[in-house]
């Protein structure tokens, strides 16, 4: 429902009784509205994108001619490090997040995401991480070790300055931001779909988003652990990447690429999802083989975890590993190729309207094909051993990331801009922008295939004049500036659109999906009534048939709009301060940590008494919070799995003693294990007591669980102290590093659990933990039991097995 | 430094697979590109005619076909791939010439254990005889890459990686470090000189011959060298035995200095000696405060070391 003023400009739908969308700065700082958060991600991501683009142009200027002196070697090495890190983490991922945020609730007929305040927190953490990374520039010490920072170049010995520390800490914050958002979107997509919206009726963009969130939740833990290892090596003298102490430098590479490869699918699948929406809309036909496109996306996500060592073909893993990863990589090309063919078949037989959005989507199909094919070439280790670490792989990665991800994002931008802003982007200027970008991009990167083939390595700040690389580099530089011009054209187009662009109706493209069913832009509550779902391409069916299934009844009560909150930005501040402390002084870490914990408590209790928050049961019959905890625990499985795997991989490699059997006290540790097991029993009793409203017993068992947890921590403190007295410390040997970090992080999880339980206990003490709050105790219980199970695994694999 | 002008068995094996994947890639790119172009022209919306086309949802047989077809193509790539992987990573033959390669920041050290020869930055190998490189690193990860002689292999401290090839044609081939290893990664080049067997034997002999006593300016240079900090880092047989920098015993017989950075000439060596970090950023060799005359003397001495 929209109305227009005298000039024909579309106004927001009449707001729900009393709920308005103010335009103040503070309303933006405390917003929890998914649409505003999407805009924040998009605008902030765009600013970082420009920064990363500037870094690219400086790189290309330096390489335009041989033996150039535009920048020094030091600056150049920082430029390519920052360019890669920025474009991946601060540009493409936030652009994807902008569209996840804005569009996913609309596409599934929901009014917001499952956890609006956590959603805001994800954004503010992203901003904090991005600012922290770029603060390294202001400090004059940007990281200069490449965006995948191989150990041991990143060790304190070889790179003593704080650049790497900025890099580590920023990436950790960005990781937390991403994983929180992943949990949020998984619960949203699974649990908040409109009635009638079965999984297979969801738009493909939503499916790709879902796969991406699982990839994020499971791929970030390994790099979190790898970065923890690096941080501990640099700050605390551990030996994870210390060859002299018996470490294996392949460990960093494995941990990084177990993240890094799924990361590239995280970057591209949303673009595939966008194309899967844009092509059908402008061909006026359904996506050809939509279920197959969905299944192939799921397969790509799943198998994306099996190919990581194709980044390590030159590292010397041996012929068997090389062959296995080569075959796995080739297999993944099949579902990817299938998508390309399905997109072609979508256009075939259609009535194709060549809007700018379609231009970019078609551009992706063509350019990603080229990037994917150069990727298949890389999949063969013999060929890869010539191509990797040369400009050939630089060409490949830019074809898939720019030709793929960025072109997809521009398609999404032109497609959804009217929905998000109520204006149309200029089509004429848009097409010019497309062609300038297409020409500039191909001129910039196609010659790089050739440069790699004639032997130009990557990451070189200059090259000799007699290598034959000059012409290719010069052409590439010209092309890069062409890309820059096209970005400027986009800015002009966007500016003009916002200032005085033609106003957009609700459905400017005769669309197929639910977002076109509400006004442009949507009201704060997204839909006046939750839309009926008639099948895949539900809105198209509603307009033109055939309809399947009866329309859902209009929702009776006015929708509950999530209230703004300042706790997300406060928590992000706390974590930012702690991160700065990691680079400066431990006291600042403590302040930041305390601030963060305070913020978390306030956020958790902010709606403790809000009636609308009591029941959060979703479409699958599961409470949002329980589902979220399960997803989080899945992520934690990978976290602890990585730690345990490292322990086992490094077993027996310590150069000096003590060895495990010389130092462990199995009888005592068995007691503490028993204690932790019993605490889980007490947790079960506590939950049962809360569920039946037995306040006395709830108090008893909640405290009991926490107390047993404290006993466990006491045992651990005793054990650690005993070890240190015997000379077995974190720094002593490789075993010390792996043991103390693994059990220390587990102990930290126990401590957090104890705090959580004590908080619940205090709530119960004050009579504020009733039957309606049982789910909060249940999720604490899930966490507690998980931490217990992890200990059983640690006790078995580390202590018991010799 | 071309990857497609092979001069060894290893490089040829790679090029065989490279050719297959390249033609496959070009073929598929053309098919998809032409299909895309044709579709866009044929099914373009004409103004005034905005018909809704048939809402085709899919076609199972097509889906199956274009799943199986790529799989078959990949099989055609996978088979030669696996064969070449195992062939090129097989243990080197017994008569292979063993060379140990050390990657340093930012230069290459080469030791021939059986021949008792040590040199730096320029590797001599005999044509027609298998060469078995063992890659070791004392500092960070580097990557040994001489494209015309084969693919690259990382130098990973703590591990022993191997690279085996038989060079075919005498000649000089360029190589460069191919794993980012710090500030002067771009300046870590190398030369591989493939010698005919007799020439190689002569080269080996020359590495082990007593150096002639220099005269004139070179003698002055030797004296400066012997009393300066140079001796702490560099080995010149019979003069010094430093182990931190490249072995300079036959420096004069090399074609380039500072790991393939510049051709060897008096002026280039003087420029290097006076201020190494200015030539190669962050080079570990410091400026030693030599005057122009001293530098010229030392340069003359070093260039005379053949």
CSV table of N, CA and C in Angstrom, one decimal, chain A residues 609-726:
chain,number,residue,atom,x,y,z
A,609,UNK,N,11.7,-9.1,30.3
A,609,UNK,CA,10.3,-9.0,30.7
A,609,UNK,C,9.4,-8.6,29.6
A,610,UNK,N,9.9,-8.5,28.4
A,610,UNK,CA,9.1,-8.2,27.3
A,610,UNK,C,8.2,-9.3,26.8
A,611,UNK,N,6.9,-9.1,26.9
A,611,UNK,CA,6.0,-10.3,26.7
A,611,UNK,C,6.2,-10.8,25.3
A,612,UNK,N,6.4,-10.0,24.3
A,612,UNK,CA,6.4,-10.4,22.9
A,612,UNK,C,7.6,-11.3,22.7
A,613,UNK,N,8.6,-11.3,23.6
A,613,UNK,CA,9.8,-12.1,23.4
A,613,UNK,C,9.8,-13.4,24.1
A,614,UNK,N,8.7,-13.7,24.8
A,614,UNK,CA,8.6,-14.9,25.6
A,614,UNK,C,8.7,-16.1,24.7
A,615,UNK,N,7.8,-16.1,23.7
A,615,UNK,CA,7.7,-17.3,22.9
A,615,UNK,C,8.3,-17.0,21.5
A,616,UNK,N,9.4,-17.6,21.2
A,616,UNK,CA,10.0,-17.4,19.9
A,616,UNK,C,10.0,-18.7,19.1
A,617,UNK,N,8.9,-19.4,19.1
A,617,UNK,CA,8.8,-20.6,18.4
A,617,UNK,C,8.6,-20.3,16.9
A,618,UNK,N,9.4,-21.0,16.1
A,618,UNK,CA,9.3,-20.7,14.6
A,618,UNK,C,8.7,-21.7,13.8
A,619,UNK,N,8.8,-21.6,12.5
A,619,UNK,CA,8.1,-22.5,11.6
A,619,UNK,C,8.4,-23.9,11.8
A,620,UNK,N,9.7,-24.2,12.2
A,620,UNK,CA,10.1,-25.7,12.4
A,620,UNK,C,9.7,-26.2,13.7
A,621,UNK,N,8.9,-25.4,14.5
A,621,UNK,CA,8.5,-25.8,15.8
A,621,UNK,C,9.6,-25.7,16.9
A,622,UNK,N,10.7,-25.1,16.5
A,622,UNK,CA,11.8,-24.9,17.5
A,622,UNK,C,11.9,-23.5,17.9
A,623,UNK,N,12.2,-23.2,19.1
A,623,UNK,CA,12.5,-21.8,19.5
A,623,UNK,C,13.7,-21.3,18.8
A,624,UNK,N,13.6,-20.0,18.4
A,624,UNK,CA,14.8,-19.4,17.7
A,624,UNK,C,16.0,-19.6,18.4
A,625,UNK,N,16.0,-19.4,19.7
A,625,UNK,CA,17.2,-19.3,20.6
A,625,UNK,C,17.8,-20.7,20.7
A,626,UNK,N,16.9,-21.7,20.7
A,626,UNK,CA,17.5,-23.1,20.7
A,626,UNK,C,18.2,-23.4,19.4
A,627,UNK,N,17.5,-23.0,18.3
A,627,UNK,CA,18.1,-23.3,17.0
A,627,UNK,C,19.5,-22.6,16.9
A,628,UNK,N,19.5,-21.4,17.4
A,628,UNK,CA,20.7,-20.6,17.3
A,628,UNK,C,21.8,-21.3,18.1
A,629,UNK,N,21.5,-21.8,19.3
A,629,UNK,CA,22.5,-22.4,20.1
A,629,UNK,C,23.0,-23.7,19.4
A,630,UNK,N,22.1,-24.4,18.7
A,630,UNK,CA,22.6,-25.6,18.0
A,630,UNK,C,23.6,-25.2,16.9
A,631,UNK,N,23.2,-24.2,16.2
A,631,UNK,CA,24.1,-23.7,15.1
A,631,UNK,C,25.5,-23.3,15.7
A,632,UNK,N,25.4,-22.5,16.8
A,632,UNK,CA,26.6,-22.1,17.4
A,632,UNK,C,27.5,-23.3,17.9
A,633,UNK,N,26.8,-24.3,18.4
A,633,UNK,CA,27.6,-25.5,18.9
A,633,UNK,C,28.2,-26.2,17.7
A,634,UNK,N,27.5,-26.2,16.6
A,634,UNK,CA,28.1,-26.8,15.4
A,634,UNK,C,29.4,-26.0,15.0
A,635,UNK,N,29.4,-24.7,15.1
A,635,UNK,CA,30.5,-23.9,14.9
A,635,UNK,C,31.6,-24.3,15.9
A,636,UNK,N,31.2,-24.4,17.1
A,636,UNK,CA,32.2,-24.8,18.2
A,636,UNK,C,32.8,-26.1,18.0
A,637,UNK,N,32.1,-27.1,17.3
A,637,UNK,CA,32.6,-28.4,17.0
A,637,UNK,C,33.9,-28.2,16.2
A,638,UNK,N,33.8,-27.3,15.2
A,638,UNK,CA,34.9,-27.1,14.3
A,638,UNK,C,36.0,-26.3,15.0
A,639,UNK,N,35.6,-25.5,16.0
A,639,UNK,CA,36.6,-24.8,16.7
A,639,UNK,C,37.5,-25.7,17.6
A,640,UNK,N,36.8,-26.5,18.4
A,640,UNK,CA,37.5,-27.5,19.2
A,640,UNK,C,38.1,-28.6,18.4
A,641,UNK,N,37.4,-29.0,17.3
A,641,UNK,CA,38.0,-30.0,16.4
A,641,UNK,C,39.4,-29.6,15.9
A,642,UNK,N,39.5,-28.3,15.5
A,642,UNK,CA,40.7,-27.8,15.0
A,642,UNK,C,41.8,-27.8,16.1
A,643,UNK,N,41.4,-27.4,17.3
A,643,UNK,CA,42.4,-27.4,18.4
A,643,UNK,C,42.9,-28.8,18.7
A,644,UNK,N,41.9,-29.8,18.7
A,644,UNK,CA,42.3,-31.2,19.0
A,644,UNK,C,43.1,-31.7,17.9
A,645,UNK,N,42.7,-31.5,16.6
A,645,UNK,CA,43.5,-32.0,15.5
A,645,UNK,C,44.9,-31.5,15.5
A,646,UNK,N,45.1,-30.2,15.9
A,646,UNK,CA,46.5,-29.7,16.0
A,646,UNK,C,47.2,-30.4,17.0
A,647,UNK,N,46.6,-30.6,18.2
A,647,UNK,CA,47.3,-31.3,19.3
A,647,UNK,C,47.8,-32.7,18.8
A,648,UNK,N,46.9,-33.4,18.1
A,648,UNK,CA,47.3,-34.7,17.6
A,648,UNK,C,48.3,-34.7,16.5
A,649,UNK,N,48.2,-33.7,15.6
A,649,UNK,CA,49.2,-33.6,14.6
A,649,UNK,C,50.6,-33.3,15.1
A,650,UNK,N,50.6,-32.5,16.2
A,650,UNK,CA,51.9,-32.1,16.7
A,650,UNK,C,52.4,-33.1,17.8
A,651,UNK,N,51.6,-34.1,18.1
A,651,UNK,CA,52.0,-35.1,19.1
A,651,UNK,C,53.3,-35.7,18.7
A,652,UNK,N,54.2,-35.8,19.7
A,652,UNK,CA,55.5,-36.5,19.4
A,652,UNK,C,56.5,-35.7,18.7
A,653,UNK,N,56.2,-34.4,18.4
A,653,UNK,CA,57.1,-33.6,17.6
A,653,UNK,C,57.9,-32.6,18.5
A,654,UNK,N,57.7,-32.6,19.8
A,654,UNK,CA,58.4,-31.7,20.6
A,654,UNK,C,59.9,-32.1,20.6
A,655,UNK,N,60.7,-31.1,20.5
A,655,UNK,CA,62.2,-31.3,20.5
A,655,UNK,C,62.7,-31.5,21.9
A,656,UNK,N,62.1,-30.9,22.9
A,656,UNK,CA,62.6,-31.1,24.2
A,656,UNK,C,61.4,-31.6,25.1
A,657,UNK,N,61.6,-32.1,26.3
A,657,UNK,CA,60.6,-32.6,27.1
A,657,UNK,C,59.9,-31.5,27.9
A,658,UNK,N,59.0,-31.8,28.7
A,658,UNK,CA,58.5,-33.2,29.0
A,658,UNK,C,57.5,-33.7,28.0
A,659,UNK,N,57.3,-35.0,28.0
A,659,UNK,CA,56.3,-35.6,27.2
A,659,UNK,C,55.1,-35.8,28.0
A,660,UNK,N,53.9,-36.0,27.4
A,660,UNK,CA,52.7,-36.0,28.1
A,660,UNK,C,52.7,-37.1,29.2
A,661,UNK,N,53.2,-38.3,29.0
A,661,UNK,CA,53.1,-39.3,30.0
A,661,UNK,C,54.0,-39.0,31.2
A,662,UNK,N,54.9,-38.1,31.0
A,662,UNK,CA,55.8,-37.8,32.1
A,662,UNK,C,55.2,-36.7,33.0
A,663,UNK,N,54.1,-36.1,32.6
A,663,UNK,CA,53.7,-34.9,33.4
A,663,UNK,C,52.2,-35.0,33.8
A,664,UNK,N,51.4,-35.8,33.1
A,664,UNK,CA,50.0,-35.9,33.4
A,664,UNK,C,49.7,-36.6,34.7
A,665,UNK,N,48.7,-36.2,35.4
A,665,UNK,CA,48.3,-36.9,36.6
A,665,UNK,C,46.9,-37.4,36.3
A,666,UNK,N,46.9,-38.6,35.8
A,666,UNK,CA,45.6,-39.2,35.3
A,666,UNK,C,44.6,-39.4,36.4
A,667,UNK,N,45.0,-39.9,37.6
A,667,UNK,CA,44.0,-40.0,38.6
A,667,UNK,C,43.3,-38.7,39.0
A,668,UNK,N,44.1,-37.7,39.2
A,668,UNK,CA,43.5,-36.4,39.5
A,668,UNK,C,42.6,-35.9,38.4
A,669,UNK,N,43.1,-36.0,37.2
A,669,UNK,CA,42.3,-35.5,36.1
A,669,UNK,C,41.0,-36.3,35.9
A,670,UNK,N,41.0,-37.6,36.2
A,670,UNK,CA,39.8,-38.4,36.2
A,670,UNK,C,38.8,-37.8,37.2
A,671,UNK,N,39.3,-37.4,38.3
A,671,UNK,CA,38.3,-36.8,39.3
A,671,UNK,C,37.7,-35.6,38.7
A,672,UNK,N,38.5,-34.7,38.1
A,672,UNK,CA,37.9,-33.5,37.6
A,672,UNK,C,36.9,-33.8,36.5
A,673,UNK,N,37.3,-34.8,35.7
A,673,UNK,CA,36.4,-35.2,34.6
A,673,UNK,C,35.0,-35.7,35.2
A,674,UNK,N,35.1,-36.5,36.2
A,674,UNK,CA,33.9,-37.0,36.9
A,674,UNK,C,33.1,-35.8,37.4
A,675,UNK,N,33.8,-34.8,38.0
A,675,UNK,CA,33.1,-33.7,38.5
A,675,UNK,C,32.3,-33.0,37.4
A,676,UNK,N,33.0,-32.8,36.3
A,676,UNK,CA,32.3,-32.1,35.2
A,676,UNK,C,31.1,-32.9,34.6
A,677,UNK,N,31.3,-34.2,34.6
A,677,UNK,CA,30.2,-35.0,34.1
A,677,UNK,C,29.0,-34.9,35.1
A,678,UNK,N,29.3,-34.9,36.4
A,678,UNK,CA,28.2,-34.8,37.4
A,678,UNK,C,27.5,-33.4,37.2
A,679,UNK,N,28.3,-32.4,36.9
A,679,UNK,CA,27.7,-31.1,36.8
A,679,UNK,C,26.7,-31.1,35.7
A,680,UNK,N,26.9,-31.9,34.6
A,680,UNK,CA,25.8,-32.0,33.6
A,680,UNK,C,24.5,-32.6,34.2
A,681,UNK,N,24.7,-33.5,35.1
A,681,UNK,CA,23.5,-34.1,35.7
A,681,UNK,C,22.8,-33.0,36.5
A,682,UNK,N,23.5,-32.2,37.2
A,682,UNK,CA,22.9,-31.1,38.0
A,682,UNK,C,22.2,-30.1,37.0
A,683,UNK,N,22.8,-29.9,35.9
A,683,UNK,CA,22.2,-29.0,34.9
A,683,UNK,C,20.8,-29.5,34.5
A,684,UNK,N,20.8,-30.8,34.2
A,684,UNK,CA,19.5,-31.4,33.8
A,684,UNK,C,18.5,-31.2,34.9
A,685,UNK,N,18.9,-31.4,36.1
A,685,UNK,CA,17.9,-31.2,37.3
A,685,UNK,C,17.5,-29.7,37.3
A,686,UNK,N,18.4,-28.8,37.1
A,686,UNK,CA,18.1,-27.4,37.2
A,686,UNK,C,17.0,-27.1,36.1
A,687,UNK,N,17.2,-27.6,34.9
A,687,UNK,CA,16.3,-27.3,33.8
A,687,UNK,C,14.9,-27.8,34.2
A,688,UNK,N,14.9,-29.1,34.7
A,688,UNK,CA,13.6,-29.7,35.0
A,688,UNK,C,12.9,-28.8,36.1
A,689,UNK,N,13.7,-28.3,37.1
A,689,UNK,CA,13.1,-27.5,38.1
A,689,UNK,C,12.5,-26.2,37.6
A,690,UNK,N,13.2,-25.6,36.7
A,690,UNK,CA,12.7,-24.3,36.1
A,690,UNK,C,11.4,-24.6,35.3
A,691,UNK,N,11.5,-25.7,34.6
A,691,UNK,CA,10.3,-26.0,33.7
A,691,UNK,C,9.1,-26.3,34.5
A,692,UNK,N,9.2,-26.8,35.7
A,692,UNK,CA,8.0,-27.1,36.5
A,692,UNK,C,7.7,-26.0,37.5
A,693,UNK,N,8.5,-24.9,37.4
A,693,UNK,CA,8.3,-23.7,38.3
A,693,UNK,C,8.7,-23.9,39.7
A,694,UNK,N,9.6,-24.8,40.0
A,694,UNK,CA,10.1,-25.1,41.3
A,694,UNK,C,11.3,-24.2,41.6
A,695,UNK,N,11.0,-23.1,42.2
A,695,UNK,CA,12.1,-22.1,42.4
A,695,UNK,C,13.2,-22.6,43.3
A,696,UNK,N,12.8,-23.2,44.4
A,696,UNK,CA,13.8,-23.7,45.4
A,696,UNK,C,14.8,-24.6,44.7
A,697,UNK,N,14.2,-25.6,44.0
A,697,UNK,CA,15.2,-26.6,43.4
A,697,UNK,C,16.0,-26.0,42.3
A,698,UNK,N,15.3,-25.0,41.6
A,698,UNK,CA,16.0,-24.4,40.5
A,698,UNK,C,17.3,-23.7,41.1
A,699,UNK,N,17.1,-22.9,42.2
A,699,UNK,CA,18.2,-22.3,42.8
A,699,UNK,C,19.3,-23.3,43.2
A,700,UNK,N,18.8,-24.4,43.8
A,700,UNK,CA,19.8,-25.4,44.3
A,700,UNK,C,20.6,-25.9,43.2
A,701,UNK,N,20.0,-26.4,42.1
A,701,UNK,CA,20.7,-27.1,41.0
A,701,UNK,C,21.5,-26.1,40.2
A,702,UNK,N,20.9,-24.9,39.9
A,702,UNK,CA,21.7,-24.0,39.2
A,702,UNK,C,23.0,-23.6,39.9
A,703,UNK,N,22.9,-23.4,41.2
A,703,UNK,CA,24.1,-23.1,41.9
A,703,UNK,C,25.0,-24.3,41.9
A,704,UNK,N,24.4,-25.5,42.1
A,704,UNK,CA,25.2,-26.7,42.1
A,704,UNK,C,26.0,-26.9,40.8
A,705,UNK,N,25.4,-26.7,39.7
A,705,UNK,CA,26.1,-26.8,38.4
A,705,UNK,C,27.3,-25.8,38.4
A,706,UNK,N,27.0,-24.6,38.7
A,706,UNK,CA,28.0,-23.6,38.7
A,706,UNK,C,29.1,-23.9,39.6
A,707,UNK,N,28.8,-24.4,40.8
A,707,UNK,CA,29.8,-24.8,41.8
A,707,UNK,C,30.6,-25.9,41.3
A,708,UNK,N,30.0,-26.9,40.7
A,708,UNK,CA,30.8,-28.0,40.2
A,708,UNK,C,31.7,-27.6,39.1
A,709,UNK,N,31.2,-26.6,38.3
A,709,UNK,CA,32.1,-26.0,37.3
A,709,UNK,C,33.3,-25.3,37.9
A,710,UNK,N,33.0,-24.6,39.0
A,710,UNK,CA,34.1,-24.0,39.6
A,710,UNK,C,35.1,-25.0,40.2
A,711,UNK,N,34.6,-26.1,40.7
A,711,UNK,CA,35.5,-27.1,41.2
A,711,UNK,C,36.4,-27.6,40.0
A,712,UNK,N,35.8,-27.8,38.9
A,712,UNK,CA,36.6,-28.2,37.7
A,712,UNK,C,37.7,-27.2,37.4
A,713,UNK,N,37.3,-25.9,37.4
A,713,UNK,CA,38.3,-24.9,37.1
A,713,UNK,C,39.3,-24.9,38.2
A,714,UNK,N,38.9,-25.2,39.4
A,714,UNK,CA,39.9,-25.3,40.5
A,714,UNK,C,40.9,-26.4,40.2
A,715,UNK,N,40.4,-27.5,39.8
A,715,UNK,CA,41.3,-28.6,39.5
A,715,UNK,C,42.3,-28.2,38.4
A,716,UNK,N,41.7,-27.4,37.4
A,716,UNK,CA,42.6,-27.0,36.3
A,716,UNK,C,43.6,-26.0,36.7
A,717,UNK,N,43.2,-25.1,37.6
A,717,UNK,CA,44.2,-24.2,38.1
A,717,UNK,C,45.3,-24.9,38.9
A,718,UNK,N,44.9,-25.9,39.7
A,718,UNK,CA,45.9,-26.7,40.4
A,718,UNK,C,46.9,-27.4,39.4
A,719,UNK,N,46.3,-28.0,38.4
A,719,UNK,CA,47.1,-28.7,37.4
A,719,UNK,C,48.1,-27.8,36.7
A,720,UNK,N,47.5,-26.6,36.2
A,720,UNK,CA,48.4,-25.7,35.5
A,720,UNK,C,49.5,-25.2,36.4
A,721,UNK,N,49.2,-24.9,37.7
A,721,UNK,CA,50.2,-24.4,38.6
A,721,UNK,C,51.3,-25.4,38.8
A,722,UNK,N,50.8,-26.6,39.0
A,722,UNK,CA,51.7,-27.8,39.3
A,722,UNK,C,52.7,-27.9,38.1
A,723,UNK,N,52.1,-27.9,36.9
A,723,UNK,CA,53.0,-28.0,35.7
A,723,UNK,C,54.0,-26.9,35.6
A,724,UNK,N,53.6,-25.7,35.9
A,724,UNK,CA,54.5,-24.5,35.8
A,724,UNK,C,55.6,-24.7,36.8
A,725,UNK,N,55.3,-25.1,38.0
A,725,UNK,CA,56.3,-25.4,39.0
A,725,UNK,C,57.3,-26.4,38.5
A,726,UNK,N,56.8,-27.4,37.7
A,726,UNK,CA,57.8,-28.4,37.3
A,726,UNK,C,58.5,-28.0,36.0
